């Protein structure tokens, strides 16, 4: 009787398990941080560009004043419904080279540094960026964001739009925001009816709206008003109002 021969069975070699790629927590955190920063930058850019056509409903400063005072006086008004002399007066008072620069007045900055002061170095565009998108306060973080957003506003908005937004979010007295509320508050008239002197008076209060009055100026403030009137006439004659005039 034949003895059965035992067959050799092939033993299958087990394949090594694929190596699990481990992502270090630091790399994972860095990747998501970059994504978050890029996302925030995109949202901020969309926000800035949107205000080219959308009127800012409020600002951080207006909200803080509303919480403090209980209520504020503000109503949006298009630039077409504001006396042209008001636009010229604000430019003459706050940023005479508004039509000549692209967001930063380097000559004004140099002068401010030489004099050891920062008054007069900030352009209307910079003030719009600060008031519309950022917060009040002197710190490097806000200044850095302001420096980034100012060119973006200049590239995407018209000069007239920049001035229109500025006139509608600027503070003219405690709780009084925008030229519409200011004209009624101080003179009992609409912004379309402002005279050259009234417009200059409103522009005079802008650097210190809580400490100055457009309807009851001091003697030194009256001299300032006269200078603003002269400046408004000058920029109309020499072409420095051309970028925002109809």
JSON list of C-alpha atoms in Angstrom, two decimals:
[
{"chain": "A", "resi": 1, "resn": "UNK", "atom": "CA", "xyz": [0.00, 0.00, 0.00]},
{"chain": "A", "resi": 2, "resn": "UNK", "atom": "CA", "xyz": [1.38, 3.30, -1.09]},
{"chain": "A", "resi": 3, "resn": "UNK", "atom": "CA", "xyz": [2.05, 5.74, 1.59]},
{"chain": "A", "resi": 4, "resn": "UNK", "atom": "CA", "xyz": [0.56, 9.16, 0.72]},
{"chain": "A", "resi": 5, "resn": "UNK", "atom": "CA", "xyz": [3.13, 11.86, 0.35]},
{"chain": "A", "resi": 6, "resn": "UNK", "atom": "CA", "xyz": [2.35, 14.98, 2.25]},
{"chain": "A", "resi": 7, "resn": "UNK", "atom": "CA", "xyz": [2.11, 17.99, -0.04]},
{"chain": "A", "resi": 8, "resn": "UNK", "atom": "CA", "xyz": [4.00, 21.09, 0.82]},
{"chain": "A", "resi": 9, "resn": "UNK", "atom": "CA", "xyz": [1.67, 23.97, 1.26]},
{"chain": "A", "resi": 10, "resn": "UNK", "atom": "CA", "xyz": [2.75, 27.43, 0.22]},
{"chain": "A", "resi": 11, "resn": "UNK", "atom": "CA", "xyz": [2.72, 29.78, 3.11]},
{"chain": "A", "resi": 12, "resn": "UNK", "atom": "CA", "xyz": [1.59, 33.25, 2.05]},
{"chain": "A", "resi": 13, "resn": "UNK", "atom": "CA", "xyz": [3.85, 35.95, 3.20]},
{"chain": "A", "resi": 14, "resn": "UNK", "atom": "CA", "xyz": [1.92, 38.70, 4.96]},
{"chain": "A", "resi": 15, "resn": "UNK", "atom": "CA", "xyz": [2.43, 42.13, 3.39]},
{"chain": "A", "resi": 16, "resn": "UNK", "atom": "CA", "xyz": [3.70, 44.78, 5.75]},
{"chain": "A", "resi": 17, "resn": "UNK", "atom": "CA", "xyz": [1.02, 47.24, 6.83]},
{"chain": "A", "resi": 18, "resn": "UNK", "atom": "CA", "xyz": [1.29, 50.60, 5.08]},
{"chain": "A", "resi": 19, "resn": "UNK", "atom": "CA", "xyz": [3.09, 53.15, 7.14]},
{"chain": "A", "resi": 20, "resn": "UNK", "atom": "CA", "xyz": [0.77, 55.64, 8.74]},
{"chain": "A", "resi": 21, "resn": "UNK", "atom": "CA", "xyz": [1.80, 59.16, 7.88]},
{"chain": "A", "resi": 22, "resn": "UNK", "atom": "CA", "xyz": [1.78, 61.14, 11.00]},
{"chain": "A", "resi": 23, "resn": "UNK", "atom": "CA", "xyz": [1.30, 64.89, 10.91]},
{"chain": "A", "resi": 24, "resn": "UNK", "atom": "CA", "xyz": [2.95, 66.66, 13.73]},
{"chain": "A", "resi": 25, "resn": "UNK", "atom": "CA", "xyz": [0.62, 68.84, 15.81]},
{"chain": "A", "resi": 26, "resn": "UNK", "atom": "CA", "xyz": [2.85, 71.82, 15.09]},
{"chain": "A", "resi": 27, "resn": "UNK", "atom": "CA", "xyz": [2.59, 71.37, 11.31]},
{"chain": "A", "resi": 28, "resn": "UNK", "atom": "CA", "xyz": [-1.17, 70.81, 11.55]},
{"chain": "A", "resi": 29, "resn": "UNK", "atom": "CA", "xyz": [-1.58, 73.96, 13.62]},
{"chain": "A", "resi": 30, "resn": "UNK", "atom": "CA", "xyz": [0.60, 75.98, 11.24]},
{"chain": "A", "resi": 31, "resn": "UNK", "atom": "CA", "xyz": [-1.38, 74.79, 8.21]},
{"chain": "A", "resi": 32, "resn": "UNK", "atom": "CA", "xyz": [-4.72, 75.76, 9.71]},
{"chain": "A", "resi": 33, "resn": "UNK", "atom": "CA", "xyz": [-3.33, 79.04, 10.97]},
{"chain": "A", "resi": 34, "resn": "UNK", "atom": "CA", "xyz": [-2.25, 79.95, 7.41]},
{"chain": "A", "resi": 35, "resn": "UNK", "atom": "CA", "xyz": [-5.66, 78.96, 6.09]},
{"chain": "A", "resi": 36, "resn": "UNK", "atom": "CA", "xyz": [-7.39, 81.04, 8.76]},
{"chain": "A", "resi": 37, "resn": "UNK", "atom": "CA", "xyz": [-5.22, 84.08, 7.98]},
{"chain": "A", "resi": 38, "resn": "UNK", "atom": "CA", "xyz": [-5.87, 83.74, 4.25]},
{"chain": "A", "resi": 39, "resn": "UNK", "atom": "CA", "xyz": [-9.59, 83.39, 4.89]},
{"chain": "A", "resi": 40, "resn": "UNK", "atom": "CA", "xyz": [-9.61, 86.45, 7.12]},
{"chain": "A", "resi": 41, "resn": "UNK", "atom": "CA", "xyz": [-7.68, 88.42, 4.48]},
{"chain": "A", "resi": 42, "resn": "UNK", "atom": "CA", "xyz": [-10.20, 87.47, 1.80]},
{"chain": "A", "resi": 43, "resn": "UNK", "atom": "CA", "xyz": [-13.15, 88.41, 4.00]},
{"chain": "A", "resi": 44, "resn": "UNK", "atom": "CA", "xyz": [-11.54, 91.71, 4.89]},
{"chain": "A", "resi": 45, "resn": "UNK", "atom": "CA", "xyz": [-10.89, 92.47, 1.21]},
{"chain": "A", "resi": 46, "resn": "UNK", "atom": "CA", "xyz": [-14.51, 91.66, 0.33]},
{"chain": "A", "resi": 47, "resn": "UNK", "atom": "CA", "xyz": [-15.69, 93.89, 3.18]},
{"chain": "A", "resi": 48, "resn": "UNK", "atom": "CA", "xyz": [-13.57, 96.80, 1.97]},
{"chain": "A", "resi": 49, "resn": "UNK", "atom": "CA", "xyz": [-14.63, 96.46, -1.66]},
{"chain": "A", "resi": 50, "resn": "UNK", "atom": "CA", "xyz": [-18.30, 96.07, -0.72]},
{"chain": "A", "resi": 51, "resn": "UNK", "atom": "CA", "xyz": [-18.36, 99.55, 0.81]},
{"chain": "A", "resi": 52, "resn": "UNK", "atom": "CA", "xyz": [-17.65, 100.92, -2.63]},
{"chain": "A", "resi": 53, "resn": "UNK", "atom": "CA", "xyz": [-21.37, 100.49, -3.31]},
{"chain": "A", "resi": 54, "resn": "UNK", "atom": "CA", "xyz": [-22.88, 99.60, 0.09]},
{"chain": "A", "resi": 55, "resn": "UNK", "atom": "CA", "xyz": [-23.29, 102.39, 2.62]},
{"chain": "A", "resi": 56, "resn": "UNK", "atom": "CA", "xyz": [-21.66, 101.46, 5.96]},
{"chain": "A", "resi": 57, "resn": "UNK", "atom": "CA", "xyz": [-24.54, 100.76, 8.35]},
{"chain": "A", "resi": 58, "resn": "UNK", "atom": "CA", "xyz": [-22.45, 101.66, 11.39]},
{"chain": "A", "resi": 59, "resn": "UNK", "atom": "CA", "xyz": [-18.91, 101.56, 12.75]},
{"chain": "A", "resi": 60, "resn": "UNK", "atom": "CA", "xyz": [-17.22, 100.17, 15.85]},
{"chain": "A", "resi": 61, "resn": "UNK", "atom": "CA", "xyz": [-16.87, 103.67, 17.30]},
{"chain": "A", "resi": 62, "resn": "UNK", "atom": "CA", "xyz": [-20.49, 104.62, 16.60]},
{"chain": "A", "resi": 63, "resn": "UNK", "atom": "CA", "xyz": [-21.63, 101.42, 18.30]},
{"chain": "A", "resi": 64, "resn": "UNK", "atom": "CA", "xyz": [-19.48, 102.12, 21.34]},
{"chain": "A", "resi": 65, "resn": "UNK", "atom": "CA", "xyz": [-20.85, 105.68, 21.59]},
{"chain": "A", "resi": 66, "resn": "UNK", "atom": "CA", "xyz": [-24.40, 104.37, 21.25]},
{"chain": "A", "resi": 67, "resn": "UNK", "atom": "CA", "xyz": [-23.83, 101.96, 24.13]},
{"chain": "A", "resi": 68, "resn": "UNK", "atom": "CA", "xyz": [-22.38, 104.78, 26.22]},
{"chain": "A", "resi": 69, "resn": "UNK", "atom": "CA", "xyz": [-24.94, 107.49, 25.38]},
{"chain": "A", "resi": 70, "resn": "UNK", "atom": "CA", "xyz": [-28.01, 105.32, 24.83]},
{"chain": "A", "resi": 71, "resn": "UNK", "atom": "CA", "xyz": [-28.69, 106.79, 21.39]},
{"chain": "A", "resi": 72, "resn": "UNK", "atom": "CA", "xyz": [-26.91, 108.69, 18.64]},
{"chain": "A", "resi": 73, "resn": "UNK", "atom": "CA", "xyz": [-28.03, 111.02, 15.85]},
{"chain": "A", "resi": 74, "resn": "UNK", "atom": "CA", "xyz": [-27.09, 109.85, 12.36]},
{"chain": "A", "resi": 75, "resn": "UNK", "atom": "CA", "xyz": [-28.70, 109.63, 8.93]},
{"chain": "A", "resi": 76, "resn": "UNK", "atom": "CA", "xyz": [-26.96, 108.77, 5.70]},
{"chain": "A", "resi": 77, "resn": "UNK", "atom": "CA", "xyz": [-26.98, 111.38, 2.93]},
{"chain": "A", "resi": 78, "resn": "UNK", "atom": "CA", "xyz": [-25.53, 110.99, -0.57]},
{"chain": "A", "resi": 79, "resn": "UNK", "atom": "CA", "xyz": [-22.78, 113.38, -1.61]},
{"chain": "A", "resi": 80, "resn": "UNK", "atom": "CA", "xyz": [-25.07, 114.72, -4.34]},
{"chain": "A", "resi": 81, "resn": "UNK", "atom": "CA", "xyz": [-27.35, 116.06, -1.60]},
{"chain": "A", "resi": 82, "resn": "UNK", "atom": "CA", "xyz": [-24.57, 117.87, 0.25]},
{"chain": "A", "resi": 83, "resn": "UNK", "atom": "CA", "xyz": [-23.58, 121.43, -0.61]},
{"chain": "A", "resi": 84, "resn": "UNK", "atom": "CA", "xyz": [-20.38, 121.20, -2.73]},
{"chain": "A", "resi": 85, "resn": "UNK", "atom": "CA", "xyz": [-18.73, 123.78, -0.49]},
{"chain": "A", "resi": 86, "resn": "UNK", "atom": "CA", "xyz": [-18.99, 121.29, 2.39]},
{"chain": "A", "resi": 87, "resn": "UNK", "atom": "CA", "xyz": [-16.90, 118.76, 0.50]},
{"chain": "A", "resi": 88, "resn": "UNK", "atom": "CA", "xyz": [-14.32, 121.39, -0.37]},
{"chain": "A", "resi": 89, "resn": "UNK", "atom": "CA", "xyz": [-14.23, 122.69, 3.21]},
{"chain": "A", "resi": 90, "resn": "UNK", "atom": "CA", "xyz": [-13.53, 119.27, 4.68]},
{"chain": "A", "resi": 91, "resn": "UNK", "atom": "CA", "xyz": [-10.74, 118.65, 2.20]},
{"chain": "A", "resi": 92, "resn": "UNK", "atom": "CA", "xyz": [-9.27, 122.11, 2.83]},
{"chain": "A", "resi": 93, "resn": "UNK", "atom": "CA", "xyz": [-9.37, 121.54, 6.59]},
{"chain": "A", "resi": 94, "resn": "UNK", "atom": "CA", "xyz": [-8.25, 117.92, 6.82]},
{"chain": "A", "resi": 95, "resn": "UNK", "atom": "CA", "xyz": [-6.37, 116.95, 3.67]},
{"chain": "A", "resi": 96, "resn": "UNK", "atom": "CA", "xyz": [-5.66, 119.71, 1.14]},
{"chain": "A", "resi": 97, "resn": "UNK", "atom": "CA", "xyz": [-3.72, 117.32, -1.11]},
{"chain": "A", "resi": 98, "resn": "UNK", "atom": "CA", "xyz": [-6.54, 114.76, -1.15]},
{"chain": "A", "resi": 99, "resn": "UNK", "atom": "CA", "xyz": [-6.67, 114.73, -4.96]},
{"chain": "A", "resi": 100, "resn": "UNK", "atom": "CA", "xyz": [-2.91, 114.53, -5.34]},
{"chain": "A", "resi": 101, "resn": "UNK", "atom": "CA", "xyz": [-1.97, 111.52, -3.20]},
{"chain": "A", "resi": 102, "resn": "UNK", "atom": "CA", "xyz": [-2.89, 107.84, -3.30]},
{"chain": "A", "resi": 103, "resn": "UNK", "atom": "CA", "xyz": [-3.74, 107.42, 0.35]},
{"chain": "A", "resi": 104, "resn": "UNK", "atom": "CA", "xyz": [-0.65, 108.70, 2.14]},
{"chain": "A", "resi": 105, "resn": "UNK", "atom": "CA", "xyz": [0.53, 112.30, 2.14]},
{"chain": "A", "resi": 106, "resn": "UNK", "atom": "CA", "xyz": [4.27, 111.79, 2.45]},
{"chain": "A", "resi": 107, "resn": "UNK", "atom": "CA", "xyz": [4.99, 115.51, 2.73]},
{"chain": "A", "resi": 108, "resn": "UNK", "atom": "CA", "xyz": [2.53, 115.83, 5.62]},
{"chain": "A", "resi": 109, "resn": "UNK", "atom": "CA", "xyz": [4.04, 112.79, 7.32]},
{"chain": "A", "resi": 110, "resn": "UNK", "atom": "CA", "xyz": [7.55, 114.22, 6.98]},
{"chain": "A", "resi": 111, "resn": "UNK", "atom": "CA", "xyz": [6.39, 117.58, 8.34]},
{"chain": "A", "resi": 112, "resn": "UNK", "atom": "CA", "xyz": [4.68, 115.90, 11.28]},
{"chain": "A", "resi": 113, "resn": "UNK", "atom": "CA", "xyz": [7.82, 113.92, 12.08]},
{"chain": "A", "resi": 114, "resn": "UNK", "atom": "CA", "xyz": [9.98, 117.03, 11.85]},
{"chain": "A", "resi": 115, "resn": "UNK", "atom": "CA", "xyz": [7.64, 118.88, 14.21]},
{"chain": "A", "resi": 116, "resn": "UNK", "atom": "CA", "xyz": [7.40, 115.92, 16.57]},
{"chain": "A", "resi": 117, "resn": "UNK", "atom": "CA", "xyz": [3.61, 115.73, 16.17]},
{"chain": "A", "resi": 118, "resn": "UNK", "atom": "CA", "xyz": [1.16, 113.48, 14.37]},
{"chain": "A", "resi": 119, "resn": "UNK", "atom": "CA", "xyz": [-1.57, 116.04, 13.77]},
{"chain": "A", "resi": 120, "resn": "UNK", "atom": "CA", "xyz": [-2.10, 116.56, 10.06]},
{"chain": "A", "resi": 121, "resn": "UNK", "atom": "CA", "xyz": [-0.24, 113.42, 8.95]},
{"chain": "A", "resi": 122, "resn": "UNK", "atom": "CA", "xyz": [-3.37, 111.29, 8.56]},
{"chain": "A", "resi": 123, "resn": "UNK", "atom": "CA", "xyz": [-5.20, 111.65, 5.24]},
{"chain": "A", "resi": 124, "resn": "UNK", "atom": "CA", "xyz": [-8.97, 111.51, 4.79]},
{"chain": "A", "resi": 125, "resn": "UNK", "atom": "CA", "xyz": [-8.56, 108.03, 3.27]},
{"chain": "A", "resi": 126, "resn": "UNK", "atom": "CA", "xyz": [-6.68, 106.83, 6.34]},
{"chain": "A", "resi": 127, "resn": "UNK", "atom": "CA", "xyz": [-9.37, 108.29, 8.58]},
{"chain": "A", "resi": 128, "resn": "UNK", "atom": "CA", "xyz": [-12.07, 106.50, 6.59]},
{"chain": "A", "resi": 129, "resn": "UNK", "atom": "CA", "xyz": [-10.20, 103.21, 6.94]},
{"chain": "A", "resi": 130, "resn": "UNK", "atom": "CA", "xyz": [-9.79, 103.72, 10.69]},
{"chain": "A", "resi": 131, "resn": "UNK", "atom": "CA", "xyz": [-13.40, 104.77, 11.26]},
{"chain": "A", "resi": 132, "resn": "UNK", "atom": "CA", "xyz": [-15.13, 102.35, 8.89]},
{"chain": "A", "resi": 133, "resn": "UNK", "atom": "CA", "xyz": [-13.12, 99.14, 9.37]},
{"chain": "A", "resi": 134, "resn": "UNK", "atom": "CA", "xyz": [-10.91, 99.42, 12.44]},
{"chain": "A", "resi": 135, "resn": "UNK", "atom": "CA", "xyz": [-10.98, 100.91, 15.91]},
{"chain": "A", "resi": 136, "resn": "UNK", "atom": "CA", "xyz": [-9.77, 104.06, 17.62]},
{"chain": "A", "resi": 137, "resn": "UNK", "atom": "CA", "xyz": [-6.55, 103.96, 19.55]},
{"chain": "A", "resi": 138, "resn": "UNK", "atom": "CA", "xyz": [-2.85, 104.38, 18.95]},
{"chain": "A", "resi": 139, "resn": "UNK", "atom": "CA", "xyz": [-1.21, 101.00, 18.60]},
{"chain": "A", "resi": 140, "resn": "UNK", "atom": "CA", "xyz": [0.98, 99.36, 16.00]},
{"chain": "A", "resi": 141, "resn": "UNK", "atom": "CA", "xyz": [-1.55, 96.64, 15.17]},
{"chain": "A", "resi": 142, "resn": "UNK", "atom": "CA", "xyz": [-4.18, 99.13, 14.07]},
{"chain": "A", "resi": 143, "resn": "UNK", "atom": "CA", "xyz": [-1.59, 101.24, 12.25]},
{"chain": "A", "resi": 144, "resn": "UNK", "atom": "CA", "xyz": [-0.36, 98.18, 10.34]},
{"chain": "A", "resi": 145, "resn": "UNK", "atom": "CA", "xyz": [-3.88, 97.24, 9.24]},
{"chain": "A", "resi": 146, "resn": "UNK", "atom": "CA", "xyz": [-4.55, 100.86, 8.31]},
{"chain": "A", "resi": 147, "resn": "UNK", "atom": "CA", "xyz": [-1.44, 100.87, 6.14]},
{"chain": "A", "resi": 148, "resn": "UNK", "atom": "CA", "xyz": [-2.61, 97.69, 4.38]},
{"chain": "A", "resi": 149, "resn": "UNK", "atom": "CA", "xyz": [-6.21, 98.77, 3.80]},
{"chain": "A", "resi": 150, "resn": "UNK", "atom": "CA", "xyz": [-5.60, 102.37, 2.73]},
{"chain": "A", "resi": 151, "resn": "UNK", "atom": "CA", "xyz": [-4.14, 101.48, -0.70]},
{"chain": "A", "resi": 152, "resn": "UNK", "atom": "CA", "xyz": [-6.97, 98.98, -1.23]},
{"chain": "A", "resi": 153, "resn": "UNK", "atom": "CA", "xyz": [-9.57, 101.69, -0.64]},
{"chain": "A", "resi": 154, "resn": "UNK", "atom": "CA", "xyz": [-7.74, 104.08, -2.94]},
{"chain": "A", "resi": 155, "resn": "UNK", "atom": "CA", "xyz": [-7.55, 101.46, -5.71]},
{"chain": "A", "resi": 156, "resn": "UNK", "atom": "CA", "xyz": [-11.20, 100.37, -5.55]},
{"chain": "A", "resi": 157, "resn": "UNK", "atom": "CA", "xyz": [-13.17, 103.46, -4.47]},
{"chain": "A", "resi": 158, "resn": "UNK", "atom": "CA", "xyz": [-13.47, 106.79, -6.21]},
{"chain": "A", "resi": 159, "resn": "UNK", "atom": "CA", "xyz": [-12.22, 109.90, -4.41]},
{"chain": "A", "resi": 160, "resn": "UNK", "atom": "CA", "xyz": [-15.80, 111.18, -4.24]},
{"chain": "A", "resi": 161, "resn": "UNK", "atom": "CA", "xyz": [-16.93, 107.92, -2.61]},
{"chain": "A", "resi": 162, "resn": "UNK", "atom": "CA", "xyz": [-14.14, 108.16, -0.02]},
{"chain": "A", "resi": 163, "resn": "UNK", "atom": "CA", "xyz": [-15.25, 111.67, 0.85]},
{"chain": "A", "resi": 164, "resn": "UNK", "atom": "CA", "xyz": [-18.91, 110.66, 0.91]},
{"chain": "A", "resi": 165, "resn": "UNK", "atom": "CA", "xyz": [-18.28, 107.86, 3.40]},
{"chain": "A", "resi": 166, "resn": "UNK", "atom": "CA", "xyz": [-16.09, 110.14, 5.51]},
{"chain": "A", "resi": 167, "resn": "UNK", "atom": "CA", "xyz": [-18.80, 112.80, 5.76]},
{"chain": "A", "resi": 168, "resn": "UNK", "atom": "CA", "xyz": [-21.34, 110.19, 6.86]},
{"chain": "A", "resi": 169, "resn": "UNK", "atom": "CA", "xyz": [-19.35, 108.51, 9.63]},
{"chain": "A", "resi": 170, "resn": "UNK", "atom": "CA", "xyz": [-17.35, 111.43, 11.05]},
{"chain": "A", "resi": 171, "resn": "UNK", "atom": "CA", "xyz": [-18.28, 112.70, 14.52]},
{"chain": "A", "resi": 172, "resn": "UNK", "atom": "CA", "xyz": [-19.30, 116.38, 14.71]},
{"chain": "A", "resi": 173, "resn": "UNK", "atom": "CA", "xyz": [-20.43, 116.53, 18.34]},
{"chain": "A", "resi": 174, "resn": "UNK", "atom": "CA", "xyz": [-21.07, 114.05, 21.12]},
{"chain": "A", "resi": 175, "resn": "UNK", "atom": "CA", "xyz": [-23.46, 111.51, 19.63]},
{"chain": "A", "resi": 176, "resn": "UNK", "atom": "CA", "xyz": [-23.78, 113.47, 16.37]},
{"chain": "A", "resi": 177, "resn": "UNK", "atom": "CA", "xyz": [-22.43, 111.55, 13.39]},
{"chain": "A", "resi": 178, "resn": "UNK", "atom": "CA", "xyz": [-22.46, 112.52, 9.75]},
{"chain": "A", "resi": 179, "resn": "UNK", "atom": "CA", "xyz": [-22.97, 115.81, 7.97]},
{"chain": "A", "resi": 180, "resn": "UNK", "atom": "CA", "xyz": [-26.76, 115.40, 7.79]},
{"chain": "A", "resi": 181, "resn": "UNK", "atom": "CA", "xyz": [-27.15, 115.21, 11.56]},
{"chain": "A", "resi": 182, "resn": "UNK", "atom": "CA", "xyz": [-24.52, 117.91, 12.06]},
{"chain": "A", "resi": 183, "resn": "UNK", "atom": "CA", "xyz": [-26.20, 120.44, 9.76]},
{"chain": "A", "resi": 184, "resn": "UNK", "atom": "CA", "xyz": [-29.52, 120.04, 11.56]},
{"chain": "A", "resi": 185, "resn": "UNK", "atom": "CA", "xyz": [-27.90, 119.89, 15.00]},
{"chain": "A", "resi": 186, "resn": "UNK", "atom": "CA", "xyz": [-25.93, 123.12, 14.67]},
{"chain": "A", "resi": 187, "resn": "UNK", "atom": "CA", "xyz": [-27.86, 125.20, 12.13]},
{"chain": "A", "resi": 188, "resn": "UNK", "atom": "CA", "xyz": [-31.33, 123.68, 11.77]},
{"chain": "A", "resi": 189, "resn": "UNK", "atom": "CA", "xyz": [-30.93, 123.16, 8.02]},
{"chain": "A", "resi": 190, "resn": "UNK", "atom": "CA", "xyz": [-30.24, 120.28, 5.67]},
{"chain": "A", "resi": 191, "resn": "UNK", "atom": "CA", "xyz": [-26.71, 119.64, 4.39]},
{"chain": "A", "resi": 192, "resn": "UNK", "atom": "CA", "xyz": [-27.69, 120.81, 0.92]},
{"chain": "A", "resi": 193, "resn": "UNK", "atom": "CA", "xyz": [-28.29, 124.34, 2.25]},
{"chain": "A", "resi": 194, "resn": "UNK", "atom": "CA", "xyz": [-25.00, 124.88, 4.07]},
{"chain": "A", "resi": 195, "resn": "UNK", "atom": "CA", "xyz": [-23.28, 128.18, 3.36]},
{"chain": "A", "resi": 196, "resn": "UNK", "atom": "CA", "xyz": [-19.52, 128.54, 2.96]},
{"chain": "A", "resi": 197, "resn": "UNK", "atom": "CA", "xyz": [-19.13, 129.76, 6.55]},
{"chain": "A", "resi": 198, "resn": "UNK", "atom": "CA", "xyz": [-21.36, 127.03, 7.98]},
{"chain": "A", "resi": 199, "resn": "UNK", "atom": "CA", "xyz": [-19.47, 124.37, 6.03]},
{"chain": "A", "resi": 200, "resn": "UNK", "atom": "CA", "xyz": [-16.14, 125.72, 7.26]},
{"chain": "A", "resi": 201, "resn": "UNK", "atom": "CA", "xyz": [-17.51, 125.78, 10.82]},
{"chain": "A", "resi": 202, "resn": "UNK", "atom": "CA", "xyz": [-18.45, 122.10, 10.60]},
{"chain": "A", "resi": 203, "resn": "UNK", "atom": "CA", "xyz": [-15.05, 121.22, 9.16]},
{"chain": "A", "resi": 204, "resn": "UNK", "atom": "CA", "xyz": [-13.39, 123.15, 11.99]},
{"chain": "A", "resi": 205, "resn": "UNK", "atom": "CA", "xyz": [-14.81, 120.85, 14.68]},
{"chain": "A", "resi": 206, "resn": "UNK", "atom": "CA", "xyz": [-13.63, 117.59, 13.12]},
{"chain": "A", "resi": 207, "resn": "UNK", "atom": "CA", "xyz": [-10.27, 117.22, 14.92]},
{"chain": "A", "resi": 208, "resn": "UNK", "atom": "CA", "xyz": [-11.97, 117.57, 18.32]},
{"chain": "A", "resi": 209, "resn": "UNK", "atom": "CA", "xyz": [-15.75, 117.25, 17.98]},
{"chain": "A", "resi": 210, "resn": "UNK", "atom": "CA", "xyz": [-16.40, 116.90, 21.71]},
{"chain": "A", "resi": 211, "resn": "UNK", "atom": "CA", "xyz": [-14.41, 120.02, 22.55]},
{"chain": "A", "resi": 212, "resn": "UNK", "atom": "CA", "xyz": [-15.46, 122.38, 19.72]},
{"chain": "A", "resi": 213, "resn": "UNK", "atom": "CA", "xyz": [-18.77, 123.87, 18.62]},
{"chain": "A", "resi": 214, "resn": "UNK", "atom": "CA", "xyz": [-19.63, 124.87, 15.06]},
{"chain": "A", "resi": 215, "resn": "UNK", "atom": "CA", "xyz": [-22.35, 127.23, 16.26]},
{"chain": "A", "resi": 216, "resn": "UNK", "atom": "CA", "xyz": [-20.39, 128.84, 19.11]},
{"chain": "A", "resi": 217, "resn": "UNK", "atom": "CA", "xyz": [-16.72, 129.03, 18.10]},
{"chain": "A", "resi": 218, "resn": "UNK", "atom": "CA", "xyz": [-14.07, 130.80, 20.12]},
{"chain": "A", "resi": 219, "resn": "UNK", "atom": "CA", "xyz": [-12.11, 133.69, 18.64]},
{"chain": "A", "resi": 220, "resn": "UNK", "atom": "CA", "xyz": [-9.23, 131.38, 17.65]},
{"chain": "A", "resi": 221, "resn": "UNK", "atom": "CA", "xyz": [-11.68, 128.94, 16.12]},
{"chain": "A", "resi": 222, "resn": "UNK", "atom": "CA", "xyz": [-13.27, 131.78, 14.16]},
{"chain": "A", "resi": 223, "resn": "UNK", "atom": "CA", "xyz": [-9.86, 132.51, 12.66]},
{"chain": "A", "resi": 224, "resn": "UNK", "atom": "CA", "xyz": [-9.55, 128.85, 11.80]},
{"chain": "A", "resi": 225, "resn": "UNK", "atom": "CA", "xyz": [-12.96, 128.96, 10.10]},
{"chain": "A", "resi": 226, "resn": "UNK", "atom": "CA", "xyz": [-11.84, 131.91, 7.98]},
{"chain": "A", "resi": 227, "resn": "UNK", "atom": "CA", "xyz": [-8.71, 130.01, 6.93]},
{"chain": "A", "resi": 228, "resn": "UNK", "atom": "CA", "xyz": [-10.80, 126.98, 5.96]},
{"chain": "A", "resi": 229, "resn": "UNK", "atom": "CA", "xyz": [-13.09, 129.19, 3.85]},
{"chain": "A", "resi": 230, "resn": "UNK", "atom": "CA", "xyz": [-10.05, 130.61, 2.05]},
{"chain": "A", "resi": 231, "resn": "UNK", "atom": "CA", "xyz": [-8.65, 127.11, 1.58]},
{"chain": "A", "resi": 232, "resn": "UNK", "atom": "CA", "xyz": [-11.91, 125.82, 0.12]},
{"chain": "A", "resi": 233, "resn": "UNK", "atom": "CA", "xyz": [-11.90, 128.65, -2.42]},
{"chain": "A", "resi": 234, "resn": "UNK", "atom": "CA", "xyz": [-8.25, 128.04, -3.24]},
{"chain": "A", "resi": 235, "resn": "UNK", "atom": "CA", "xyz": [-8.55, 124.31, -3.97]},
{"chain": "A", "resi": 236, "resn": "UNK", "atom": "CA", "xyz": [-11.56, 125.05, -6.19]},
{"chain": "A", "resi": 237, "resn": "UNK", "atom": "CA", "xyz": [-9.44, 127.47, -8.23]},
{"chain": "A", "resi": 238, "resn": "UNK", "atom": "CA", "xyz": [-6.19, 125.51, -8.48]},
{"chain": "A", "resi": 239, "resn": "UNK", "atom": "CA", "xyz": [-7.77, 122.16, -9.40]},
{"chain": "A", "resi": 240, "resn": "UNK", "atom": "CA", "xyz": [-7.25, 120.30, -6.14]},
{"chain": "A", "resi": 241, "resn": "UNK", "atom": "CA", "xyz": [-11.00, 119.69, -5.88]},
{"chain": "A", "resi": 242, "resn": "UNK", "atom": "CA", "xyz": [-11.33, 118.20, -9.37]},
{"chain": "A", "resi": 243, "resn": "UNK", "atom": "CA", "xyz": [-11.20, 114.54, -8.24]},
{"chain": "A", "resi": 244, "resn": "UNK", "atom": "CA", "xyz": [-14.41, 114.77, -6.20]},
{"chain": "A", "resi": 245, "resn": "UNK", "atom": "CA", "xyz": [-16.39, 117.51, -7.95]},
{"chain": "A", "resi": 246, "resn": "UNK", "atom": "CA", "xyz": [-19.21, 116.60, -10.34]}
]
